[in-house]
Tab-separated table of C-alpha atoms in Angstrom:
chain	number	residue	atom	x	y	z
A	1	MET	CA	-26.691	-21.588	-23.301
A	2	LYS	CA	-25.976	-25.333	-22.912
A	3	LEU	CA	-22.239	-25.905	-22.962
A	4	LEU	CA	-19.778	-28.703	-22.586
A	5	ARG	CA	-16.295	-27.540	-21.655
A	6	GLU	CA	-13.025	-29.097	-20.763
A	7	ALA	CA	-10.652	-26.792	-18.887
A	8	LYS	CA	-6.971	-27.409	-18.375
A	9	LYS	CA	-4.357	-25.477	-16.416
A	10	GLU	CA	-1.342	-24.852	-18.610
A	11	PRO	CA	2.135	-23.589	-17.626
A	12	LYS	CA	2.563	-19.897	-16.803
A	13	SER	CA	-0.957	-19.548	-15.371
A	14	LYS	CA	-2.674	-20.131	-18.691
A	15	VAL	CA	-6.111	-21.780	-18.899
A	16	SER	CA	-7.020	-23.661	-22.071
A	17	LEU	CA	-10.628	-24.509	-22.930
A	18	VAL	CA	-12.278	-26.933	-25.314
A	19	VAL	CA	-15.878	-25.780	-25.700
A	20	THR	CA	-18.839	-27.444	-27.422
A	21	ILE	CA	-22.106	-25.506	-27.794
A	22	ASP	CA	-25.390	-27.432	-28.005
A	23	LYS	CA	-26.860	-27.578	-31.526
A	24	GLU	CA	-30.141	-25.972	-30.391
A	25	ASP	CA	-28.312	-22.917	-29.058
A	26	VAL	CA	-26.225	-22.750	-32.225
A	27	GLU	CA	-29.372	-22.828	-34.366
A	28	SER	CA	-31.119	-20.269	-32.151
A	29	GLU	CA	-28.201	-17.848	-32.455
A	30	ARG	CA	-27.996	-18.376	-36.223
A	31	GLU	CA	-31.748	-17.783	-36.643
A	32	GLY	CA	-31.491	-14.574	-34.640
A	33	ILE	CA	-28.721	-13.291	-36.905
A	34	ILE	CA	-30.688	-14.279	-40.045
A	35	ALA	CA	-33.754	-12.428	-38.724
A	36	GLU	CA	-31.651	-9.271	-38.269
A	37	PHE	CA	-30.284	-9.521	-41.798
A	38	ILE	CA	-33.795	-10.008	-43.232
A	39	LYS	CA	-35.019	-7.001	-41.268
A	40	ASN	CA	-32.243	-4.686	-42.474
A	41	ALA	CA	-31.366	-6.089	-45.900
A	42	LYS	CA	-31.618	-3.762	-48.893
A	43	ILE	CA	-31.960	-5.903	-51.996
A	44	PRO	CA	-32.984	-4.490	-55.401
A	45	GLY	CA	-36.561	-5.425	-56.300
A	46	PHE	CA	-37.692	-5.779	-52.677
A	47	ARG	CA	-38.740	-3.348	-49.988
A	48	LYS	CA	-36.487	-3.187	-46.919
A	49	GLY	CA	-37.241	-6.176	-44.669
A	50	LYS	CA	-39.420	-7.918	-47.264
A	51	ALA	CA	-36.812	-9.925	-49.195
A	52	PRO	CA	-37.361	-13.717	-49.130
A	53	ARG	CA	-35.371	-15.626	-46.504
A	54	GLU	CA	-33.583	-17.831	-49.064
A	55	ILE	CA	-32.354	-14.818	-51.063
A	56	VAL	CA	-31.054	-13.041	-47.930
A	57	ILE	CA	-29.236	-16.185	-46.726
A	58	SER	CA	-27.714	-16.722	-50.166
A	59	LYS	CA	-26.564	-13.111	-50.533
A	60	PHE	CA	-25.200	-12.674	-46.987
A	61	LYS	CA	-24.137	-16.252	-46.231
A	62	GLU	CA	-20.550	-15.380	-45.286
A	63	SER	CA	-21.530	-12.395	-43.104
A	64	ILE	CA	-24.251	-14.408	-41.333
A	65	GLU	CA	-21.741	-17.148	-40.549
A	66	LYS	CA	-19.131	-14.676	-39.256
A	67	GLU	CA	-21.587	-12.876	-36.970
A	68	THR	CA	-23.047	-16.139	-35.684
A	69	ILE	CA	-19.601	-17.493	-34.804
A	70	SER	CA	-18.578	-14.181	-33.222
A	71	ASN	CA	-21.702	-14.127	-31.025
A	72	LEU	CA	-21.325	-17.791	-30.053
A	73	LEU	CA	-17.698	-17.256	-29.043
A	74	ASP	CA	-18.426	-14.107	-27.078
A	75	LYS	CA	-21.514	-15.380	-25.238
A	76	SER	CA	-20.096	-18.811	-24.407
A	77	LEU	CA	-16.802	-17.424	-23.089
A	78	ARG	CA	-18.594	-14.828	-20.965
A	79	GLN	CA	-20.805	-17.573	-19.539
A	80	ILE	CA	-17.869	-19.878	-18.754
A	81	ILE	CA	-15.803	-17.108	-17.138
A	82	LYS	CA	-18.750	-16.114	-14.943
A	83	GLU	CA	-19.952	-19.621	-14.000
A	84	ASP	CA	-16.498	-21.066	-13.367
A	85	GLU	CA	-15.320	-17.891	-11.624
A	86	TYR	CA	-12.279	-17.219	-13.744
A	87	TYR	CA	-10.581	-13.830	-13.514
A	88	PRO	CA	-8.700	-13.433	-16.816
A	89	ILE	CA	-5.823	-10.973	-16.963
A	90	SER	CA	-5.629	-11.218	-20.755
A	91	ASP	CA	-8.216	-11.279	-23.500
A	92	PRO	CA	-9.213	-14.831	-24.524
A	93	VAL	CA	-7.412	-16.025	-27.639
A	94	ILE	CA	-9.253	-18.411	-29.972
A	95	THR	CA	-6.775	-21.111	-30.973
A	96	GLU	CA	-9.062	-23.321	-33.041
A	97	ILE	CA	-12.559	-22.961	-34.562
A	98	GLY	CA	-14.778	-25.765	-35.808
A	99	GLU	CA	-17.187	-25.653	-38.764
A	100	LEU	CA	-20.562	-23.949	-38.377
A	101	GLU	CA	-23.109	-26.347	-39.857
A	102	PRO	CA	-26.938	-26.184	-39.592
A	103	GLY	CA	-28.351	-28.638	-37.071
A	104	LYS	CA	-24.969	-29.507	-35.553
A	105	GLU	CA	-22.961	-28.599	-32.433
A	106	PHE	CA	-20.273	-25.942	-32.664
A	107	SER	CA	-16.856	-26.409	-31.065
A	108	PHE	CA	-13.822	-24.232	-30.529
A	109	LYS	CA	-10.675	-23.951	-28.417
A	110	ALA	CA	-9.563	-20.895	-26.481
A	111	GLU	CA	-7.005	-19.840	-23.892
A	112	PHE	CA	-6.366	-16.943	-21.545
A	113	ASP	CA	-4.062	-15.982	-18.689
A	114	VAL	CA	-5.126	-15.817	-15.052
A	115	MET	CA	-3.269	-14.497	-12.035
A	116	PRO	CA	-0.686	-17.029	-10.871
A	117	GLU	CA	-1.101	-18.863	-7.601
A	118	ILE	CA	1.503	-17.556	-5.175
A	119	PRO	CA	3.015	-20.403	-3.148
A	120	LEU	CA	4.113	-18.552	-0.017
A	121	LYS	CA	6.352	-20.985	1.821
A	122	GLU	CA	9.183	-19.057	3.412
A	123	TYR	CA	9.123	-15.377	4.270
A	124	LYS	CA	9.025	-15.037	8.067
A	125	GLY	CA	12.164	-14.981	10.174
A	126	LEU	CA	14.536	-15.072	7.223
A	127	LYS	CA	18.199	-15.278	8.146
A	128	ALA	CA	19.813	-12.163	6.768
A	129	THR	CA	22.646	-9.639	6.862
A	130	LYS	CA	21.945	-6.156	8.173
A	131	TYR	CA	23.668	-3.479	6.130
A	132	ILE	CA	24.988	-0.379	7.891
A	133	TYR	CA	26.472	2.652	6.157
A	134	ASP	CA	29.148	4.364	8.220
A	135	ILE	CA	29.564	8.137	8.127
A	136	SER	CA	33.158	9.324	8.281
A	137	ASP	CA	34.799	12.707	8.845
A	138	GLU	CA	35.641	12.643	5.127
A	139	ASP	CA	31.911	12.454	4.325
A	140	LEU	CA	31.259	15.486	6.490
A	141	GLN	CA	34.140	17.408	4.917
A	142	ARG	CA	32.930	16.520	1.445
A	143	GLU	CA	29.493	17.961	2.249
A	144	LEU	CA	31.089	21.150	3.557
A	145	ASP	CA	33.264	21.431	0.450
A	146	GLU	CA	30.218	20.994	-1.768
A	147	LEU	CA	28.438	23.775	0.138
A	148	ARG	CA	31.426	26.058	-0.418
A	149	GLU	CA	31.322	25.195	-4.137
A	150	ARG	CA	27.598	25.894	-4.274
A	151	PHE	CA	27.983	29.334	-2.680
A	152	ALA	CA	31.174	30.295	-4.493
A	153	THR	CA	31.389	33.620	-6.322
A	154	LEU	CA	32.970	34.309	-9.711
A	155	VAL	CA	35.893	36.738	-9.704
A	156	SER	CA	37.613	38.149	-12.783
A	157	THR	CA	41.309	37.319	-13.253
A	158	ASP	CA	44.083	38.492	-15.586
A	159	ARG	CA	45.702	35.068	-15.945
A	160	LYS	CA	45.249	32.582	-18.747
A	161	ALA	CA	42.063	30.526	-18.756
A	162	LYS	CA	42.274	26.990	-17.424
A	163	VAL	CA	39.881	24.071	-17.015
A	164	GLY	CA	37.294	24.939	-14.348
A	165	ASP	CA	37.163	28.639	-15.232
A	166	TYR	CA	34.269	30.546	-16.750
A	167	VAL	CA	35.045	32.691	-19.802
A	168	VAL	CA	32.993	35.410	-21.460
A	169	ILE	CA	33.549	35.449	-25.220
A	170	ASP	CA	32.424	37.042	-28.462
A	171	TYR	CA	32.553	34.667	-31.381
A	172	GLU	CA	31.930	34.565	-35.104
A	173	GLU	CA	31.231	31.467	-37.187
A	174	LEU	CA	33.043	31.634	-40.518
A	175	ASP	CA	32.385	29.927	-43.848
A	176	GLU	CA	35.076	28.323	-46.014
A	177	GLU	CA	35.999	31.712	-47.535
A	178	GLY	CA	36.342	33.339	-44.124
A	179	ASN	CA	33.073	35.279	-44.317
A	180	VAL	CA	30.977	35.685	-41.181
A	181	LYS	CA	27.967	33.317	-41.165
A	182	SER	CA	26.763	34.220	-37.680
A	183	LYS	CA	28.023	35.845	-34.503
A	184	LYS	CA	27.196	36.197	-30.824
A	185	SER	CA	28.418	38.437	-28.035
A	186	ASN	CA	29.004	38.052	-24.288
A	187	GLN	CA	28.554	34.285	-24.205
A	188	THR	CA	29.567	32.713	-20.882
A	189	ILE	CA	31.117	29.265	-21.147
A	190	LEU	CA	32.259	26.876	-18.417
A	191	LEU	CA	35.526	25.205	-19.338
A	192	ASP	CA	34.621	21.943	-17.664
A	193	LYS	CA	35.645	19.184	-20.098
A	194	GLU	CA	39.293	18.857	-21.036
A	195	ASP	CA	38.537	16.734	-24.100
A	196	ASP	CA	35.933	19.131	-25.514
A	197	PRO	CA	37.267	20.641	-28.788
A	198	LEU	CA	36.049	24.157	-27.915
A	199	VAL	CA	37.501	24.005	-24.382
A	200	LYS	CA	40.853	22.758	-25.713
A	201	ASN	CA	41.167	25.827	-27.943
A	202	ILE	CA	40.096	28.397	-25.333
A	203	VAL	CA	42.254	27.064	-22.478
A	204	GLY	CA	45.415	29.216	-22.400
A	205	MET	CA	43.721	32.358	-23.740
A	206	LYS	CA	43.382	35.514	-21.607
A	207	VAL	CA	41.401	38.751	-21.770
A	208	ASP	CA	41.518	40.447	-25.237
A	209	ASP	CA	43.141	37.409	-26.871
A	210	GLU	CA	41.764	36.549	-30.306
A	211	LYS	CA	41.979	33.148	-31.963
A	212	THR	CA	40.606	31.481	-35.094
A	213	PHE	CA	40.295	27.695	-35.111
A	214	THR	CA	38.328	24.835	-36.621
A	215	ILE	CA	36.546	22.236	-34.515
A	216	SER	CA	34.680	19.052	-35.368
A	217	GLN	CA	31.838	17.528	-33.392
A	218	GLU	CA	30.239	14.121	-33.835
A	219	TYR	CA	26.449	13.784	-33.728
A	220	GLU	CA	23.829	11.199	-34.643
A	221	GLU	CA	21.013	11.628	-37.147
A	222	ASN	CA	18.595	8.846	-38.126
A	223	ASN	CA	20.840	6.283	-36.396
A	224	GLU	CA	23.772	7.442	-38.530
A	225	LYS	CA	26.905	9.056	-37.095
A	226	LYS	CA	27.866	12.344	-38.723
A	227	VAL	CA	30.507	15.001	-38.152
A	228	TYR	CA	29.836	18.751	-38.017
A	229	THR	CA	32.862	20.946	-38.723
A	230	THR	CA	32.952	24.702	-38.223
A	231	THR	CA	35.496	27.520	-38.046
A	232	LEU	CA	35.242	30.041	-35.202
A	233	ARG	CA	36.888	33.382	-34.482
A	234	VAL	CA	36.858	33.895	-30.706
A	235	VAL	CA	37.684	36.988	-28.628
A	236	VAL	CA	37.960	36.534	-24.836
A	237	LYS	CA	36.220	39.365	-22.946
A	238	ASP	CA	36.662	38.039	-19.407
A	239	VAL	CA	38.137	35.095	-17.488
A	240	LYS	CA	36.485	34.258	-14.166
A	241	GLU	CA	37.538	31.860	-11.438
A	242	LYS	CA	35.522	30.549	-8.564
A	243	GLU	CA	36.288	32.078	-5.175
A	244	LEU	CA	35.231	29.824	-2.319
A	245	PRO	CA	33.849	31.373	0.899
A	246	GLU	CA	35.758	30.880	4.145
A	247	LEU	CA	34.487	27.991	6.246
A	248	ASP	CA	33.603	29.904	9.429
A	249	ASP	CA	30.683	30.980	11.620
A	250	ASP	CA	29.676	33.755	9.206
A	251	PHE	CA	29.398	31.232	6.379
A	252	ALA	CA	27.298	28.919	8.582
A	253	LYS	CA	24.907	31.760	9.452
A	254	ASP	CA	24.617	32.900	5.853
A	255	ILE	CA	23.546	29.540	4.430
A	256	SER	CA	21.551	27.988	7.289
A	257	ASP	CA	19.467	28.612	10.392
A	258	VAL	CA	22.434	28.088	12.750
A	259	GLU	CA	24.772	30.471	14.518
A	260	THR	CA	28.103	28.668	14.414
A	261	LEU	CA	30.145	26.388	12.174
A	262	ASP	CA	30.004	23.645	14.799
A	263	GLU	CA	26.213	23.776	14.769
A	264	LEU	CA	26.256	23.523	10.970
A	265	LYS	CA	28.551	20.494	11.149
A	266	LYS	CA	26.224	18.811	13.670
A	267	LYS	CA	23.187	19.519	11.508
A	268	ILE	CA	24.888	18.075	8.426
A	269	MET	CA	26.107	15.036	10.356
A	270	ASP	CA	22.580	14.360	11.674
A	271	GLU	CA	21.206	14.504	8.123
A	272	LEU	CA	23.955	12.192	6.856
A	273	LYS	CA	23.251	9.661	9.603
A	274	LYS	CA	19.539	9.760	8.847
A	275	ASP	CA	20.216	9.211	5.148
A	276	ALA	CA	22.703	6.426	5.907
A	277	GLU	CA	20.117	4.697	8.090
A	278	ARG	CA	17.561	4.923	5.255
A	279	MET	CA	20.051	3.519	2.757
A	280	GLY	CA	21.006	0.656	5.047
A	281	GLU	CA	17.386	-0.262	5.637
A	282	GLU	CA	16.593	-0.079	1.906
A	283	LYS	CA	19.535	-2.310	0.972
A	284	THR	CA	18.643	-4.821	3.695
A	285	LYS	CA	15.004	-4.889	2.599
A	286	GLY	CA	16.122	-5.324	-1.005
A	287	GLU	CA	18.158	-8.392	-0.062
A	288	LEU	CA	15.208	-9.784	1.920
A	289	ILE	CA	12.697	-9.496	-0.929
A	290	ASN	CA	15.275	-10.998	-3.298
A	291	ARG	CA	15.497	-13.955	-0.922
A	292	VAL	CA	11.704	-14.263	-0.816
A	293	ILE	CA	11.592	-14.298	-4.621
A	294	GLU	CA	14.273	-16.980	-4.648
A	295	LEU	CA	12.487	-19.165	-2.069
A	296	ASN	CA	8.975	-18.843	-3.503
A	297	GLU	CA	9.210	-19.642	-7.183
A	298	PHE	CA	6.288	-19.348	-9.579
A	299	GLU	CA	5.817	-18.790	-13.291
A	300	VAL	CA	4.719	-15.369	-14.491
A	301	PRO	CA	2.094	-15.156	-17.289
A	302	GLU	CA	3.409	-13.779	-20.570
A	303	SER	CA	0.648	-11.178	-20.702
A	304	LEU	CA	1.868	-9.684	-17.404
A	305	ILE	CA	5.483	-9.699	-18.568
A	306	ASP	CA	4.558	-7.967	-21.812
A	307	ALA	CA	2.441	-5.337	-20.045
A	308	GLU	CA	5.148	-4.597	-17.458
A	309	THR	CA	7.833	-4.391	-20.148
A	310	GLU	CA	5.739	-1.842	-22.041
A	311	ASN	CA	5.210	0.050	-18.776
A	312	ILE	CA	8.964	0.201	-18.135
A	313	ILE	CA	9.652	1.413	-21.683
A	314	SER	CA	6.967	4.109	-21.380
A	315	GLY	CA	8.548	5.289	-18.125
A	316	ILE	CA	12.017	5.436	-19.679
A	317	ALA	CA	10.627	7.326	-22.691
A	318	ARG	CA	9.001	9.912	-20.387
A	319	SER	CA	12.181	10.329	-18.340
A	320	TYR	CA	14.352	10.909	-21.386
A	321	LYS	CA	11.639	12.748	-23.352
A	322	THR	CA	11.836	10.159	-26.113
A	323	ASP	CA	9.171	9.794	-28.800
A	324	LEU	CA	7.669	6.358	-28.099
A	325	GLY	CA	6.215	6.175	-31.603
A	326	ARG	CA	9.640	6.610	-33.188
A	327	LEU	CA	11.105	4.070	-30.796
A	328	ARG	CA	8.494	1.498	-31.835
A	329	ALA	CA	8.911	2.268	-35.534
A	330	ASP	CA	12.098	0.211	-35.679
A	331	ARG	CA	10.381	-3.071	-34.820
A	332	GLU	CA	13.516	-5.195	-34.694
A	333	LYS	CA	15.327	-2.790	-32.403
A	334	TYR	CA	12.234	-2.365	-30.236
A	335	GLU	CA	11.810	-6.129	-29.770
A	336	GLU	CA	15.484	-6.398	-28.801
A	337	TYR	CA	14.923	-3.597	-26.286
A	338	LYS	CA	11.956	-5.479	-24.826
A	339	LYS	CA	13.979	-8.682	-24.655
A	340	ASN	CA	16.698	-6.927	-22.642
A	341	LEU	CA	14.110	-5.509	-20.224
A	342	ARG	CA	12.333	-8.847	-19.735
A	343	PRO	CA	14.302	-9.917	-16.593
A	344	ARG	CA	13.564	-6.558	-14.977
A	345	ALA	CA	9.857	-6.892	-15.812
A	346	ILE	CA	9.688	-10.399	-14.308
A	347	TYR	CA	11.427	-9.160	-11.155
A	348	ASN	CA	9.000	-6.222	-10.796
A	349	ILE	CA	5.980	-8.530	-11.132
A	350	LYS	CA	7.283	-11.096	-8.637
A	351	TYR	CA	8.215	-8.294	-6.235
A	352	GLU	CA	4.689	-6.884	-6.238
A	353	LEU	CA	2.763	-10.176	-6.265
A	354	LEU	CA	4.770	-11.691	-3.400
A	355	LEU	CA	4.536	-8.582	-1.222
A	356	SER	CA	0.830	-8.333	-2.000
A	357	GLU	CA	0.350	-11.958	-0.974
A	358	ILE	CA	2.318	-11.424	2.258
A	359	ALA	CA	0.165	-8.397	3.063
A	360	LYS	CA	-2.980	-10.447	2.456
A	361	LYS	CA	-1.776	-13.354	4.583
A	362	GLU	CA	-0.685	-11.117	7.461
A	363	GLY	CA	-3.726	-8.832	7.302
A	364	LEU	CA	-1.683	-5.760	6.391
A	365	GLU	CA	-3.395	-2.853	4.683
A	366	ALA	CA	-3.129	0.906	4.433
A	367	THR	CA	-5.410	2.945	6.688
A	368	ASP	CA	-7.244	6.088	5.587
A	369	GLU	CA	-5.025	8.059	7.969
A	370	GLU	CA	-1.868	6.716	6.317
A	371	VAL	CA	-3.180	7.579	2.854
A	372	ASP	CA	-4.074	11.110	3.997
A	373	LYS	CA	-0.641	11.524	5.606
A	374	GLU	CA	1.116	10.692	2.325
A	375	ILE	CA	-1.123	13.076	0.368
A	376	GLU	CA	-0.535	15.780	2.980
A	377	GLU	CA	3.238	15.336	2.742
A	378	TYR	CA	3.138	15.572	-1.050
A	379	ALA	CA	0.894	18.658	-0.876
A	380	LYS	CA	3.283	20.333	1.570
A	381	ASN	CA	6.392	19.585	-0.511
A	382	ASN	CA	4.735	20.832	-3.711
A	383	ASN	CA	2.901	23.816	-2.246
A	384	ARG	CA	-0.525	22.318	-2.969
A	385	ASP	CA	-3.800	22.499	-1.051
A	386	PHE	CA	-4.494	19.136	0.600
A	387	ASN	CA	-8.227	18.965	-0.156
A	388	THR	CA	-7.823	20.091	-3.759
A	389	LEU	CA	-5.068	17.530	-4.333
A	390	LYS	CA	-7.051	14.732	-2.719
A	391	ASP	CA	-10.105	15.531	-4.854
A	392	GLU	CA	-7.912	15.353	-7.974
A	393	LEU	CA	-6.492	11.982	-6.897
A	394	ILE	CA	-9.974	10.589	-6.254
A	395	LYS	CA	-11.249	11.911	-9.590
A	396	ASN	CA	-8.334	10.295	-11.480
A	397	ASN	CA	-8.551	7.011	-9.539
A	398	TYR	CA	-5.057	7.421	-8.039
A	399	LEU	CA	-6.098	6.920	-4.416
A	400	ASN	CA	-6.067	3.131	-4.724
A	401	SER	CA	-2.552	3.292	-6.170
A	402	ILE	CA	-1.359	5.171	-3.091
A	403	ARG	CA	-3.143	2.694	-0.824
A	404	TYR	CA	-1.582	-0.223	-2.717
A	405	ARG	CA	1.939	1.231	-2.481
A	406	ILE	CA	1.603	1.806	1.263
A	407	THR	CA	0.369	-1.780	1.700
A	408	LEU	CA	3.381	-3.154	-0.189
A	409	ASN	CA	5.706	-1.069	1.967
A	410	LYS	CA	4.041	-2.509	5.063
A	411	ALA	CA	4.735	-6.013	3.767
A	412	LEU	CA	8.362	-5.035	3.183
A	413	ASP	CA	8.545	-3.649	6.735
A	414	PHE	CA	7.115	-6.960	7.958
A	415	LEU	CA	9.952	-8.867	6.275
A	416	TYR	CA	12.484	-6.510	7.876
A	417	ASN	CA	10.962	-6.608	11.344
A	418	THR	CA	10.643	-10.410	11.435
A	419	ALA	CA	14.069	-11.133	9.910
A	420	GLU	CA	16.760	-12.849	11.944
A	421	PHE	CA	19.898	-10.786	11.442
A	422	GLN	CA	22.915	-13.019	11.887
A	423	LYS	CA	25.575	-10.430	11.131
A	424	GLU	CA	26.163	-6.819	10.232
A	425	GLU	CA	28.038	-5.627	7.176
A	426	HIS	CA	29.467	-2.120	7.300
A	427	LEU	CA	29.726	-0.156	4.062
A	428	LYS	CA	31.145	3.218	3.106
A	429	TYR	CA	28.370	5.788	2.732
A	430	ARG	CA	29.781	7.919	-0.064
A	431	GLU	CA	30.911	5.035	-2.288
A	432	GLU	CA	27.389	3.584	-2.344
A	433	GLU	CA	25.901	7.010	-2.978
A	434	VAL	CA	28.156	7.560	-6.000
A	435	GLU	CA	27.221	4.159	-7.439
């Protein structure tokens, strides 16, 4: 196909085209479409494929024109993309279409997004702060206290129930006349929230106490806040408090593969230090890639931003088991949601593209051994057979994703290992963990 085209690079990695197709190619395409219509046309008074050309053109004029234009657009764009070696990341959008007239050229305008050019200027030897998380005796004690909480036993008590206790109750739900609507027995409840209406009423009760009270609870239905009110008759069957185990050698042996409390403390401290080192490295690397993003600016195509925003929303929906269809049903709210996630999407894209470019420039890539090691670790942690898991990953085209992630991590390691750390900043381990 003989084409004239004028290409122009637009902002945000968009390419705009003005295309003119030679009149002979236009006529050839149109004649081919007409021939197909003549061949398949069913017109009363004529056998299939035998209707006169003029009648077919007159009857199907609009359809012939639409198919001719569609074919011309498709074939010319494919040819241009191949010949000029474009790699579109979005479908071409036709922005303007000329008239299709017999014996004349056909022109149109189109645009599409391509991957942005990444201007890597500064990324080696970045001046940076190295973050270090310090482990204190309080951190160790907190871990020990949490272990005691985890292995605590519940012991019945004769005193009044208080926040933090477990209570076993029988209860009946009553209607407005005091009739029983429903009832349940031996229900165990943790009195953990002081402001909970049910907890407020049960705190202060002891075994065999009976109490009737009304509680109200707010809930949301179809984006509208409602209040549910019910009357309960409660009988306390048991009050249980947590009894913490003694912090001694026996406790250490019971919960771990050590013989003494001192050995348990050392094991916990080693794990805390390892975790603190990981956290410090992650925070430092995060600051480094943020600096790289800041120093190497480029515009991100809208198609990438939109795709990444949708990806983030899908991930959030899966995590919170939210119906994505219902979320999208409220178009105005959904668009506002996307708008709020836009900065995060842009950051994610720049993060990946810059690290990918660094990996390419420095010749960093994941080896087969590294990919296998990650699969093996996952298989071990999830009690899976390595070969079976790997076959599944290959079948579902996930192997390249693993390889890509390892490559990005190598680029991040490169930033860390080549950075020039001018100072150290010490942070509290537990405070960061809580955040």
